[in-house]
Short mmCIF file of C-alpha atoms and ligand atoms in Angstrom, two decimals:
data_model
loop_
_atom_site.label_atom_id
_atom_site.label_comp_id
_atom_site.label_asym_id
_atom_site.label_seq_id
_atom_site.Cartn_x
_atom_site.Cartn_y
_atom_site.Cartn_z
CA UNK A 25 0.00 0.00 0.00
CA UNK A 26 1.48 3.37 -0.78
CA UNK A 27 -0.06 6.82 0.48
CA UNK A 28 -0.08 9.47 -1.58
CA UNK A 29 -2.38 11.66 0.30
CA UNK A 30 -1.74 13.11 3.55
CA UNK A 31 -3.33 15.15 6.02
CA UNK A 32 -1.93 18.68 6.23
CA UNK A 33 0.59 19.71 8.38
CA UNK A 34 -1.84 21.78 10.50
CA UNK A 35 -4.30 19.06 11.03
CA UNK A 36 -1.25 17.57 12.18
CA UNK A 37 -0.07 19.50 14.35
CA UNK A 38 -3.95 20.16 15.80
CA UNK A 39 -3.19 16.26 16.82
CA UNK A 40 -0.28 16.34 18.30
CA UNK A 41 -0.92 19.08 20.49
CA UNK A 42 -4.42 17.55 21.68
CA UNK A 43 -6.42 20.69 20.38
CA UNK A 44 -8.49 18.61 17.34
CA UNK A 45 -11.50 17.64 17.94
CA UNK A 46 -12.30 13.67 18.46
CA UNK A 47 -13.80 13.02 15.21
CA UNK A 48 -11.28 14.37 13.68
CA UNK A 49 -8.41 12.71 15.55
CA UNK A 50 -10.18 9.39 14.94
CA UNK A 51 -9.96 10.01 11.77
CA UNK A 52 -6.15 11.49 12.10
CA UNK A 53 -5.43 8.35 14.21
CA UNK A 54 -6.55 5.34 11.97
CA UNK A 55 -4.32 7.46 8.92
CA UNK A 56 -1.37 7.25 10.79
CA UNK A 57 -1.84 3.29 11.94
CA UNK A 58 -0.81 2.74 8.50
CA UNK A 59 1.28 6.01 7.70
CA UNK A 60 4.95 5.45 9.01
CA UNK A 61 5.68 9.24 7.10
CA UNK A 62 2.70 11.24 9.58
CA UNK A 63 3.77 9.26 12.35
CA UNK A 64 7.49 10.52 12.08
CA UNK A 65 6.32 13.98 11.42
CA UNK A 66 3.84 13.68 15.07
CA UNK A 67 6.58 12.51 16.79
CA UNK A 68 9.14 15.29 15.66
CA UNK A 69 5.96 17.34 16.99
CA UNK A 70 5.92 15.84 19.59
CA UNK A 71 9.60 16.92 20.01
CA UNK A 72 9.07 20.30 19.86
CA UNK A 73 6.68 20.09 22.38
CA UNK A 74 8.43 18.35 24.98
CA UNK A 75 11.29 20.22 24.27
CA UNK A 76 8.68 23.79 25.33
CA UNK A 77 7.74 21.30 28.33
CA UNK A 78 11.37 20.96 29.07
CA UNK A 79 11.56 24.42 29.24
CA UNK A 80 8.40 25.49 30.87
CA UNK A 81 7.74 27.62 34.14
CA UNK A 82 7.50 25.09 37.21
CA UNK A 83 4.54 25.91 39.63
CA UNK A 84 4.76 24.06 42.92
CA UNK A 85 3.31 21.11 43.37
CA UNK A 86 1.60 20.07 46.78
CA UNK A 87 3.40 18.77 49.53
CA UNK A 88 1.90 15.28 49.58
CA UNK A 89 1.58 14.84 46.16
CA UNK A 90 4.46 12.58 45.46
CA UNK A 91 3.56 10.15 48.63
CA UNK A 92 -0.41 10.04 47.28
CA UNK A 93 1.05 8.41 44.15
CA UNK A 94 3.29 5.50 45.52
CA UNK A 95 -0.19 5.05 47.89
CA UNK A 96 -2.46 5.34 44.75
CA UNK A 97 0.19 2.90 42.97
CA UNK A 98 0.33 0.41 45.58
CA UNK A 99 -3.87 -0.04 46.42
CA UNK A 100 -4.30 0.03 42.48
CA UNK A 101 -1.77 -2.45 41.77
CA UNK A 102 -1.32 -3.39 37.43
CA UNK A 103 -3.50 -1.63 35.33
CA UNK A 104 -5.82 -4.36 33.46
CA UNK A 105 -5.23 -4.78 29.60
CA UNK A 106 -7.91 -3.31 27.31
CA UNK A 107 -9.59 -6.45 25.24
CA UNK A 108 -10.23 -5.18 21.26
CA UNK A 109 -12.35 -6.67 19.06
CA UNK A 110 -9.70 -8.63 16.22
CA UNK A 111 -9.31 -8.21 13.14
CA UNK A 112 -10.81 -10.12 10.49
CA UNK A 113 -7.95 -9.81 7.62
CA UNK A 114 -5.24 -7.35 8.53
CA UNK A 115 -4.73 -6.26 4.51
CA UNK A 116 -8.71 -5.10 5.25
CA UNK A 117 -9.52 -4.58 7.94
CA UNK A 118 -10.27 -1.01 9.71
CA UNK A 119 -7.38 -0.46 11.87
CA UNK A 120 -7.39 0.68 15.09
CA UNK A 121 -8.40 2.91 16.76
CA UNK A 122 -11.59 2.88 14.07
CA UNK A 123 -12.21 -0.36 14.69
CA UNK A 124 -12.93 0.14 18.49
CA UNK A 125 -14.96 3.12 17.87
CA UNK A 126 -16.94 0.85 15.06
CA UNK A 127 -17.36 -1.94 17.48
CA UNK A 128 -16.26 -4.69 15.13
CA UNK A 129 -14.22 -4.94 11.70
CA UNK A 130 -15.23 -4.16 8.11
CA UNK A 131 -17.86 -6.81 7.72
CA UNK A 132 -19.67 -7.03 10.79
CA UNK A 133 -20.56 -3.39 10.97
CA UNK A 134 -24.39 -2.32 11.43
CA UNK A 135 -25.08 -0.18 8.49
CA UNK A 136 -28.46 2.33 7.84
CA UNK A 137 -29.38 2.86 4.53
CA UNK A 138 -28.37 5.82 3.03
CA UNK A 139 -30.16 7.31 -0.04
CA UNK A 140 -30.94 4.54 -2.55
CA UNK A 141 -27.61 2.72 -2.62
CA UNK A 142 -25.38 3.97 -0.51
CA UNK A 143 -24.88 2.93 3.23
CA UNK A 144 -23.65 4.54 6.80
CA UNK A 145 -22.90 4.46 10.23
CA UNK A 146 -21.69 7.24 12.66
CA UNK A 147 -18.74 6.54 14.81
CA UNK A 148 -18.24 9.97 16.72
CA UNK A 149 -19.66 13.34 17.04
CA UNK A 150 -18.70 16.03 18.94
CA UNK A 151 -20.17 18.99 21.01
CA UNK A 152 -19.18 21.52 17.94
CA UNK A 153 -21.18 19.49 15.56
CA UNK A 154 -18.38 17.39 13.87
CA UNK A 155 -19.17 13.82 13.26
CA UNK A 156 -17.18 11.25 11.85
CA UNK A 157 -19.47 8.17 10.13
CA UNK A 158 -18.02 5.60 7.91
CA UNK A 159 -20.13 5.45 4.18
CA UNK A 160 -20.10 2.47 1.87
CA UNK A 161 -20.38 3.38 -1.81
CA UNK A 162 -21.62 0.42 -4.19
CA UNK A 163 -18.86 0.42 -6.64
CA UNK A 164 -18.96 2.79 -9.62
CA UNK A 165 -21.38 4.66 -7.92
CA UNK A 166 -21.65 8.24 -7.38
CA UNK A 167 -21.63 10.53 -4.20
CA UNK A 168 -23.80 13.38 -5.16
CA UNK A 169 -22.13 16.41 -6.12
CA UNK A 170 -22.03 18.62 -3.27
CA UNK A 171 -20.31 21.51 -1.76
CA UNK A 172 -19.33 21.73 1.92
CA UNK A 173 -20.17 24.04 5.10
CA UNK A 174 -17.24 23.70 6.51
CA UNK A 175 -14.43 21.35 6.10
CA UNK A 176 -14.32 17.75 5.31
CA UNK A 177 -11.72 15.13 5.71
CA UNK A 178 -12.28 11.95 4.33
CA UNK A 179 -10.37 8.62 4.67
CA UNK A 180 -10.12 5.39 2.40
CA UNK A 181 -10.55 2.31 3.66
CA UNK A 182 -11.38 -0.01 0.99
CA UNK A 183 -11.77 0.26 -2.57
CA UNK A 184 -10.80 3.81 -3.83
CA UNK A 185 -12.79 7.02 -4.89
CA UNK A 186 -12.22 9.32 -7.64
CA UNK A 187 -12.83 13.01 -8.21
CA UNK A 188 -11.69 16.07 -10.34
CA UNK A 189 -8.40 16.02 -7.15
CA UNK A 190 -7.42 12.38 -7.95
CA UNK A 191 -8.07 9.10 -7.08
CA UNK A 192 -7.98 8.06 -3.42
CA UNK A 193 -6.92 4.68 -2.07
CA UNK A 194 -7.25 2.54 1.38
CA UNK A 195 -4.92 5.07 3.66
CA UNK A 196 -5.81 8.12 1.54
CA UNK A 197 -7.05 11.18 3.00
CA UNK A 198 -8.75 14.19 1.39
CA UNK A 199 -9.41 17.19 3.23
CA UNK A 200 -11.84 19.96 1.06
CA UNK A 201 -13.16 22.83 2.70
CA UNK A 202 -16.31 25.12 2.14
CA UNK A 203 -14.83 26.27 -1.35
CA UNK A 204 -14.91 23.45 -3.03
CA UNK A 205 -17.70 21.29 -4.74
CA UNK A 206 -16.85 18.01 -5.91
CA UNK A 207 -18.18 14.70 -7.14
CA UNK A 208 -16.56 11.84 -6.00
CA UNK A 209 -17.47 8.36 -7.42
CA UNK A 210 -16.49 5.02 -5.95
CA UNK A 211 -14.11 3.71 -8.77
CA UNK A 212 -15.88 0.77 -10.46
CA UNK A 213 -14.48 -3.19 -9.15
CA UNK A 214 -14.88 -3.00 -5.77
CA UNK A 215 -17.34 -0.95 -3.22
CA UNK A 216 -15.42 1.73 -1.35
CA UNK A 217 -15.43 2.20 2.04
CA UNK A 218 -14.44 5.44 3.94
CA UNK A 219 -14.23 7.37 7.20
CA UNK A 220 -16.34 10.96 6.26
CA UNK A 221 -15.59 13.83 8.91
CA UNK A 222 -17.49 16.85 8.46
CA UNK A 223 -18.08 19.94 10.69
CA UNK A 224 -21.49 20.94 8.98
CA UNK A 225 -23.99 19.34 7.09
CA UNK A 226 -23.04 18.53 3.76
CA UNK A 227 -25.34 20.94 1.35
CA UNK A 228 -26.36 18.74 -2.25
CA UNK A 229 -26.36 20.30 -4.82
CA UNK A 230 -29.08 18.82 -6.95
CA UNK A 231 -32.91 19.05 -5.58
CA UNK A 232 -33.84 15.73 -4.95
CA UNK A 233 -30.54 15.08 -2.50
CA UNK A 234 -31.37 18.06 -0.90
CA UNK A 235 -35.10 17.13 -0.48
CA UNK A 236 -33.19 13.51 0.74
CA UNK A 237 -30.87 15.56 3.06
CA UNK A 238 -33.37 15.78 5.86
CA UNK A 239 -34.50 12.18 5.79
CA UNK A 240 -31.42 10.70 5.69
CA UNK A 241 -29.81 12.91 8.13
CA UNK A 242 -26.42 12.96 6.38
CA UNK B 18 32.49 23.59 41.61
CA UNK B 19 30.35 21.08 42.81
CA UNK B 20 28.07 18.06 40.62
CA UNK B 21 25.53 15.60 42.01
CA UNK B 22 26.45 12.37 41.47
CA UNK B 23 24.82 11.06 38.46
CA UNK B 24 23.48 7.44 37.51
CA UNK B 25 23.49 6.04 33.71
CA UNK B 26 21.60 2.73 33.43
CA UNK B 27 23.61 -0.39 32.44
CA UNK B 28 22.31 -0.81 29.18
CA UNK B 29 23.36 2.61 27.40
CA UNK B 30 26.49 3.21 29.93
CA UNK B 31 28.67 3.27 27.20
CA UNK B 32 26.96 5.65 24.73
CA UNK B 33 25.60 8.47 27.81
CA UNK B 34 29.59 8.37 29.51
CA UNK B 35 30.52 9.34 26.00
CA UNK B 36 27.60 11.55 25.75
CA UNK B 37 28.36 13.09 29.02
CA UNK B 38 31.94 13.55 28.08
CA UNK B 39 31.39 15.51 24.95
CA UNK B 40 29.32 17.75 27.15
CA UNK B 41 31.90 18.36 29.96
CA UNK B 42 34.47 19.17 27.35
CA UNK B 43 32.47 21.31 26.07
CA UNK B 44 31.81 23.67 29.23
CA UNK B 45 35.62 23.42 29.93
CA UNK B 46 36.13 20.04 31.63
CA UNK B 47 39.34 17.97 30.75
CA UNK B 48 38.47 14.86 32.68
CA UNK B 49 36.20 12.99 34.25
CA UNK B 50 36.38 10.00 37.10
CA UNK B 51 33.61 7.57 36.84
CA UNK B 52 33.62 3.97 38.84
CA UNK B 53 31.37 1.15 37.66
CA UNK B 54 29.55 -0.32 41.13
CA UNK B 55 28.00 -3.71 41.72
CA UNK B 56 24.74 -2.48 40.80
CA UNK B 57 26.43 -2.04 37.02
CA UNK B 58 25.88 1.77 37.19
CA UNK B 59 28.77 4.06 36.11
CA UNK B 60 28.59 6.32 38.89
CA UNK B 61 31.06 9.93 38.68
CA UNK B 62 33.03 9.97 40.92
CA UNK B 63 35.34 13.18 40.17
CA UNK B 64 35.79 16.38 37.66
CA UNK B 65 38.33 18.30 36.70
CA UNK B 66 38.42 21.42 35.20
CA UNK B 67 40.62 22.46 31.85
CA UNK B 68 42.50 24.79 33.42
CA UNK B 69 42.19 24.64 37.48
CA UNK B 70 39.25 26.85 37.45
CA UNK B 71 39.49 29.24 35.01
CA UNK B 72 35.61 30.49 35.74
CA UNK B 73 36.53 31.79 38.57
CA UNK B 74 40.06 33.15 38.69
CA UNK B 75 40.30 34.53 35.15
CA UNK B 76 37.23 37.04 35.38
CA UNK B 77 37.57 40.08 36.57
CA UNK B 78 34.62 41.37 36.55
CA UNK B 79 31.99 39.97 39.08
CA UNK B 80 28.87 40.35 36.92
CA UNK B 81 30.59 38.69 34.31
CA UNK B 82 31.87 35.77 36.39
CA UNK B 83 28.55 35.24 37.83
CA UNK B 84 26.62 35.76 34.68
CA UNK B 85 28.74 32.95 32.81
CA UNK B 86 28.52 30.26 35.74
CA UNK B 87 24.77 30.72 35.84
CA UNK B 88 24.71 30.13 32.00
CA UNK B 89 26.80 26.92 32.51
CA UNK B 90 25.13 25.63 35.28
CA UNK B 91 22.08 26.11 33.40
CA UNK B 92 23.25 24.46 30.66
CA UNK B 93 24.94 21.53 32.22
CA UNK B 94 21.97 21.26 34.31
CA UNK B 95 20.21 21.03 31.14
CA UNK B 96 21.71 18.69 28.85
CA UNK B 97 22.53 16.09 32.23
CA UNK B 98 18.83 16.73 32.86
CA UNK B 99 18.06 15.00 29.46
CA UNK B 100 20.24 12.16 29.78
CA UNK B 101 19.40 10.99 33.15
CA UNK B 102 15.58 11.40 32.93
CA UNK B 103 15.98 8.78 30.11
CA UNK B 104 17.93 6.67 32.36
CA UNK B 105 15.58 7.30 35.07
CA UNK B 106 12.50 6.02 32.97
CA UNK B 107 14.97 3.10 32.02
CA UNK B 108 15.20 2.40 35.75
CA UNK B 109 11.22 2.53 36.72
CA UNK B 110 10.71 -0.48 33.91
CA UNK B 111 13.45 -2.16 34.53
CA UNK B 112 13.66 -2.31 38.26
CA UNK B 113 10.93 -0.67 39.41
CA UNK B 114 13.19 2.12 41.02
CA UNK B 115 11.29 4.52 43.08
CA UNK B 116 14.21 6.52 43.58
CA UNK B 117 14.56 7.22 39.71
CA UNK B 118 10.37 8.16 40.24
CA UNK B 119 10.86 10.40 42.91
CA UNK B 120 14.00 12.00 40.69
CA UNK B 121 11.74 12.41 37.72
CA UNK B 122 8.98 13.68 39.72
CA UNK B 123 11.17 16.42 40.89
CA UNK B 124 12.12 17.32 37.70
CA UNK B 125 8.87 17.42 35.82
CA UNK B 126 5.87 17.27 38.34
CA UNK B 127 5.92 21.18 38.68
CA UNK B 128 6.43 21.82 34.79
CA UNK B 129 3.65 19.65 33.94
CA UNK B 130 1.58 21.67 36.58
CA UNK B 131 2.34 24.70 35.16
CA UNK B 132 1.52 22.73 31.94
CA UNK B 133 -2.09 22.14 32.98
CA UNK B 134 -2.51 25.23 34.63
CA UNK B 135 -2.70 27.10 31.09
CA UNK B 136 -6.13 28.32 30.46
CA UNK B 137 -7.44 29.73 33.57
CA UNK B 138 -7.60 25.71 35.25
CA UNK B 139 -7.16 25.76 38.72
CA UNK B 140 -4.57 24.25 41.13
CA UNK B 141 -6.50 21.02 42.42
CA UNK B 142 -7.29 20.20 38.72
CA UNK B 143 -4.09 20.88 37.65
CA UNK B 144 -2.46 18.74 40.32
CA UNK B 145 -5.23 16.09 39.30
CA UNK B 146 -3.26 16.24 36.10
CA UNK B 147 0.44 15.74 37.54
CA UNK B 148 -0.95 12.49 39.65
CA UNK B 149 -2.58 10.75 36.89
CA UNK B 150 0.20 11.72 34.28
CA UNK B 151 3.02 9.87 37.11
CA UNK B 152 0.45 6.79 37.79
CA UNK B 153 0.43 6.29 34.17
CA UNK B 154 4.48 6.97 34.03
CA UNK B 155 5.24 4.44 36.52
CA UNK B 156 3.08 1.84 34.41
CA UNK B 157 3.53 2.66 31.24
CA UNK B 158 7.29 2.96 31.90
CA UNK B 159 8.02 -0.29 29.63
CA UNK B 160 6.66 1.71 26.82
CA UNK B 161 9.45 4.27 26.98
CA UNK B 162 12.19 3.88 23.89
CA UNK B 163 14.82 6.06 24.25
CA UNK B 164 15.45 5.10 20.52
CA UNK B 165 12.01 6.95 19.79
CA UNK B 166 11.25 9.85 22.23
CA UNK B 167 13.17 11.66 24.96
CA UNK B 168 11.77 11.56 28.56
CA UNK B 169 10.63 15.60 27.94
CA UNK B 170 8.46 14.13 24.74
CA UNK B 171 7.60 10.85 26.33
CA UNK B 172 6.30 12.97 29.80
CA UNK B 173 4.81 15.57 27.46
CA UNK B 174 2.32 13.35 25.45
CA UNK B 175 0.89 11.71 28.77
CA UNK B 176 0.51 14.46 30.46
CA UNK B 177 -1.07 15.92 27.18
CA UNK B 178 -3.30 12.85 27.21
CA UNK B 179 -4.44 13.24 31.18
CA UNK B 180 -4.99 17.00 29.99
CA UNK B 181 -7.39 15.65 27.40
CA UNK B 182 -9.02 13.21 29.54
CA UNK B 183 -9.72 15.54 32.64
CA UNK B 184 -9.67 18.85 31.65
CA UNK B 185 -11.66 18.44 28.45
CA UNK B 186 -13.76 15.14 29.49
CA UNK B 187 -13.05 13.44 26.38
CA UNK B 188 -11.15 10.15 24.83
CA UNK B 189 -7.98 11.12 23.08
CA UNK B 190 -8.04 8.11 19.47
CA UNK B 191 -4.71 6.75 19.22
CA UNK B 192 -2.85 4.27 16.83
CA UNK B 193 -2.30 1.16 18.56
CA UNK B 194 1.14 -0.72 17.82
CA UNK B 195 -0.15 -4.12 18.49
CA UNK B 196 -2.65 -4.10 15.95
CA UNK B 197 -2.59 -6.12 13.57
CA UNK B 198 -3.33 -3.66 11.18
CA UNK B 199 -0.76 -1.66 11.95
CA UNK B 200 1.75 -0.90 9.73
CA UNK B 201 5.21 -0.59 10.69
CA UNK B 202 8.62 1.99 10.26
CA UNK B 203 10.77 0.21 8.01
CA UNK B 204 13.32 -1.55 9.31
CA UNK B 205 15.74 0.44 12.10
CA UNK B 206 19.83 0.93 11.19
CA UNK B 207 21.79 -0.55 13.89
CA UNK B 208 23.54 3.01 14.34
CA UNK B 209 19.78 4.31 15.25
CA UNK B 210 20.61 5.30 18.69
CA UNK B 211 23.61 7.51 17.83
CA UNK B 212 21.96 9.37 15.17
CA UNK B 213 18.80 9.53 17.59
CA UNK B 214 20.88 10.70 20.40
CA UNK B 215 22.31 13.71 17.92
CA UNK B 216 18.96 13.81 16.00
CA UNK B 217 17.45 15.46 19.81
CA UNK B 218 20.53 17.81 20.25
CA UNK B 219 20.24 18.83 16.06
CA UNK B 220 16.38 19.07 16.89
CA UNK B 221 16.98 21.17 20.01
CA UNK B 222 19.19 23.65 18.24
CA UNK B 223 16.69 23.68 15.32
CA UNK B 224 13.56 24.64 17.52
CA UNK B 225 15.98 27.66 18.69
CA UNK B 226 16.76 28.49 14.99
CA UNK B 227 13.16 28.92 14.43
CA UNK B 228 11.96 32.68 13.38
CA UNK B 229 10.20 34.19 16.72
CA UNK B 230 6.88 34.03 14.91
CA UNK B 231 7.43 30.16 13.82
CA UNK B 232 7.94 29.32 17.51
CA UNK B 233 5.24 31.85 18.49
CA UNK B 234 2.69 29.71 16.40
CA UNK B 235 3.99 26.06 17.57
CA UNK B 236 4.00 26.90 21.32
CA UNK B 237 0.91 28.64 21.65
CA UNK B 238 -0.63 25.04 19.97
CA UNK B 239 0.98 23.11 22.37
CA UNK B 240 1.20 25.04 25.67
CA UNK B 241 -2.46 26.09 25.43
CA UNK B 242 -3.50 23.66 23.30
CA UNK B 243 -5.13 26.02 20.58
CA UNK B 244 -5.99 24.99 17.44
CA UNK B 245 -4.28 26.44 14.90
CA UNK B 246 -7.34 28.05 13.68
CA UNK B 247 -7.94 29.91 16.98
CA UNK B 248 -3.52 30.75 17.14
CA UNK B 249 -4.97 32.88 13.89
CA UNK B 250 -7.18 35.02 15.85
CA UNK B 251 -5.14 34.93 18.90
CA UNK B 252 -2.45 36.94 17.18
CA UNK B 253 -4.61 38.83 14.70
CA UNK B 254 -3.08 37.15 11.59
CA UNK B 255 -4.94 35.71 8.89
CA UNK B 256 -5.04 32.06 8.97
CA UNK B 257 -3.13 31.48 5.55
CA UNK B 258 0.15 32.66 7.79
CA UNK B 259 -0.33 30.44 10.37
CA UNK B 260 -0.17 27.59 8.32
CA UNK B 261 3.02 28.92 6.20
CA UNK B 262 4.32 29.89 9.43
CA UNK B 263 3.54 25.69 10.55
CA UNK B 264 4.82 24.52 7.24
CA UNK B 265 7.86 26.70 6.65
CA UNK B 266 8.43 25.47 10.56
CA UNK B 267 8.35 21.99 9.94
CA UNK B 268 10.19 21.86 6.61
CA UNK B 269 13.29 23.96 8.34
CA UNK B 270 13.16 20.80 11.22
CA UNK B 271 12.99 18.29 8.50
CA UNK B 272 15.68 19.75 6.84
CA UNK B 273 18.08 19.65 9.62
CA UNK B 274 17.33 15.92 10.07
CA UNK B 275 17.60 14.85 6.67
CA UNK B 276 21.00 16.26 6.92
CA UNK B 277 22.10 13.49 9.15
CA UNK B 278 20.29 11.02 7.49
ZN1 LIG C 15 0.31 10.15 6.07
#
């Protein structure tokens, strides 16, 4: 698998420094599970920041604080490990930390209809009014054209989609913001699969998705 | 002039006394003593100074003299600081050392308060922060890779996570390395740990080589934790400079460490 598309180096650094919203940094996440390149540029970051926390003003901390934490460690003993949900096929599956917020892999997901072909399922959404929900696309098929309220990041998962930017592939991400309108297709072969994060509903262009818009709730 | 006696764990001895060398020379130090003790910790044990203390004796000027051995305290203070908080994390996984705890704690606890405390938070909430960032340091300690992250980054994204988690009530997503699914750096060079050991102190001088403005943007993002959008309106700058000021930023640190690559 090669990545061609990235998140930018803002959204980036949104993530690192804890300030992105969690729909977004689900999204952010699960691209750099299999992005070595956005994982090296988080952690050199991450650097910077822990070289300002190296450096920062020091404000006393209380007297007993130290001694509350060896008490707290030794009452709490081991931390327990977390049990996931596995994989199904590692070359498909949605990696974590999707996969928790999903509550199952790629193929065990409870989808809702979506418009006449197309099917969805929201995985986060936050106070602001983001919400990150993963869409299947029936291959070949069209998204309808629309433009955007705000911003939009979207991730591959499986299959690919195409649009007037490129084509998009499992590990892809495309971020558009409120001046663009595009029409994405899923590219014909296989169905595509993908993480959508919006902050505001997505306005259709054409009159009968828009008259769709409120039933579907997308 | 006076140092506290300072640990290196067994396993990197070699590389941190060579470390720690380059450093003394470098502040005026022609030799160092150093005994390894049962425990298998190079302990030092004695300095000398290039000339018998030339700091002293050769200034004339008082303000001068004082203003220089503040600056090299500071520094040596500093760059020690670096090295042995690695070795002390090295310490809580490998042996469970509360005494490396209690050294880290000292060194960080009241930073990281300070950390939390950005954004109007109060004290107790803030010292909330500290305890659940060092409960989750003493566990997690096994996690620490001194081939990855130095202590200050590996402290710094844990407390950033317990500043998430209580401060903002929500779950920070993270990639998780044991996935399956996840897919792996390509393959380490066996001379990793020397170019990540100068990587830090390339990286270090870098973030000082920034423009004013560059590091103006990246540390109001992470010491308040602003998104860039709201750094913009902060300063009064259009957005569009923010992110050249984030991008020009990052390709200036890039460039340094392709350099050693
Ligand atoms: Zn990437």
């Amino acid at each position: 698998m090669t990545i061609i598309h990235h998140p930018n180096e803002e959204t980036l650094l949104d993530y690192a420094s804890g300030a992105l919203g969690e729909a977004w940094s689900v999204a952010v996440a699960t691209h750099l599970a299999v992005c070595p390149e956005c994982r090296k540029t988080v952690s050199e970051l991450e650097f910077v920041a822990g070289s300002f926390l190296g450096a920062s003003e020091e404000v006393k901390v209380d007297d007993s604080s130290f001694d509350n934490i060896l008490e707290r460690l030794d009452q709490e003993g081991e931390r327990p490990v977390s049990v996931g949900c596995s994989p199904t096929n590692q070359e498909t599956c949605l990696p974590n930390p999707l996969r928790e917020y999903a509550g199952g892999d790629i193929d065990n997901l409870k989808w809702r209809r979506l418009g006449p072909s197309a099917h969805q399922l929201v995985i986060c959404s936050d106070e602001d009014g983001s919400v990150a929900r993963l869409l299947r696309i029936p291959a070949g098929k069209p998204v309808p054209e629309h433009g955007h309220g705000g911003e939009e990041m979207t991730l591959v998962l499986r299959g690919a989609f195409e649009d007037h930017l490129g084509v998009y592939q499992r590990g892809d991400v495309q971020t558009v913001d409120s001046t663009i309108t595009h029409k994405p297709f899923a590219v014909p072969g296989e169905e595509c699969i993908c993480l959508a994060v919006t902050n505001a509903p997505l306005r259709f262009s054409s009159l009968a998705a828009r008259f769709l818009q409120p039933v579907v709730g997308i | 002039m006076k140092f506290a006696q300072t640990q290196f764990g067994p396993r990197y001895s070699d590389l941190k006394s060579w470390y720690a060398r380059t450093l003394f020379m470098d502040i005026g130090i022609s030799h160092i003593e150093s005994s390894t003790e049962q425990d298998g910790y190079s302990y030092i044990t004695g300095v000398t100074l290039a000339s018998d203390s030339p700091i002293s004796k050769s200034e004339d000027e008082g303000v001068s003299k004082l203003g220089r051995k503040k600056r090299e305290d500071r520094r040596t203070h500093k760059n020690m600081n670096t090295e042995s908080m690695d070795s002390c994390l090295i310490s809580i996984a490998e042996t469970r050392d509360r005494n490396a705890f209690k050294k880290l704690f000292a060194a960080f606890a009241p930073k990281i308060k300070s950390f939390a405390m950005r954004n109007g938070v109060g004290p107790e909430l803030a010292e909330e922060v500290v305890q659940e960032t060092f409960i989750r340091v003493w566990r997690k300690a096994e996690q620490f890779d001194p081939k990855k992250a130095s202590a200050s980054t590996w402290l710094y994204t844990i407390a950033r996570n317990q500043r998430i988690d209580l401060l903002r009530k929500r779950h920070r997503p993270e990639p998780d390395y044991e996935d399956p699914a996840f897919i792996p750096e390509p393959e380490p060079q066996p001379t990793e740990i020397i170019v990540r050991s100068q990587e830090a102190s390339r990286l270090k001088e870098c973030i000082g080589a920034l423009s004013p403005e560059q590091q103006e943007v990246l540390k109001l993002s992470f010491m308040e934790e602003l998104p860039h959008v709201e750094v913009a309106e902060k300063l009064g700058i259009p957005l569009g400079t923010v992110k050249s000021r984030i991008r020009l930023a990052m390709k200036h640190i890039r460039a340094e460490i392709g350099d050693i690559r």
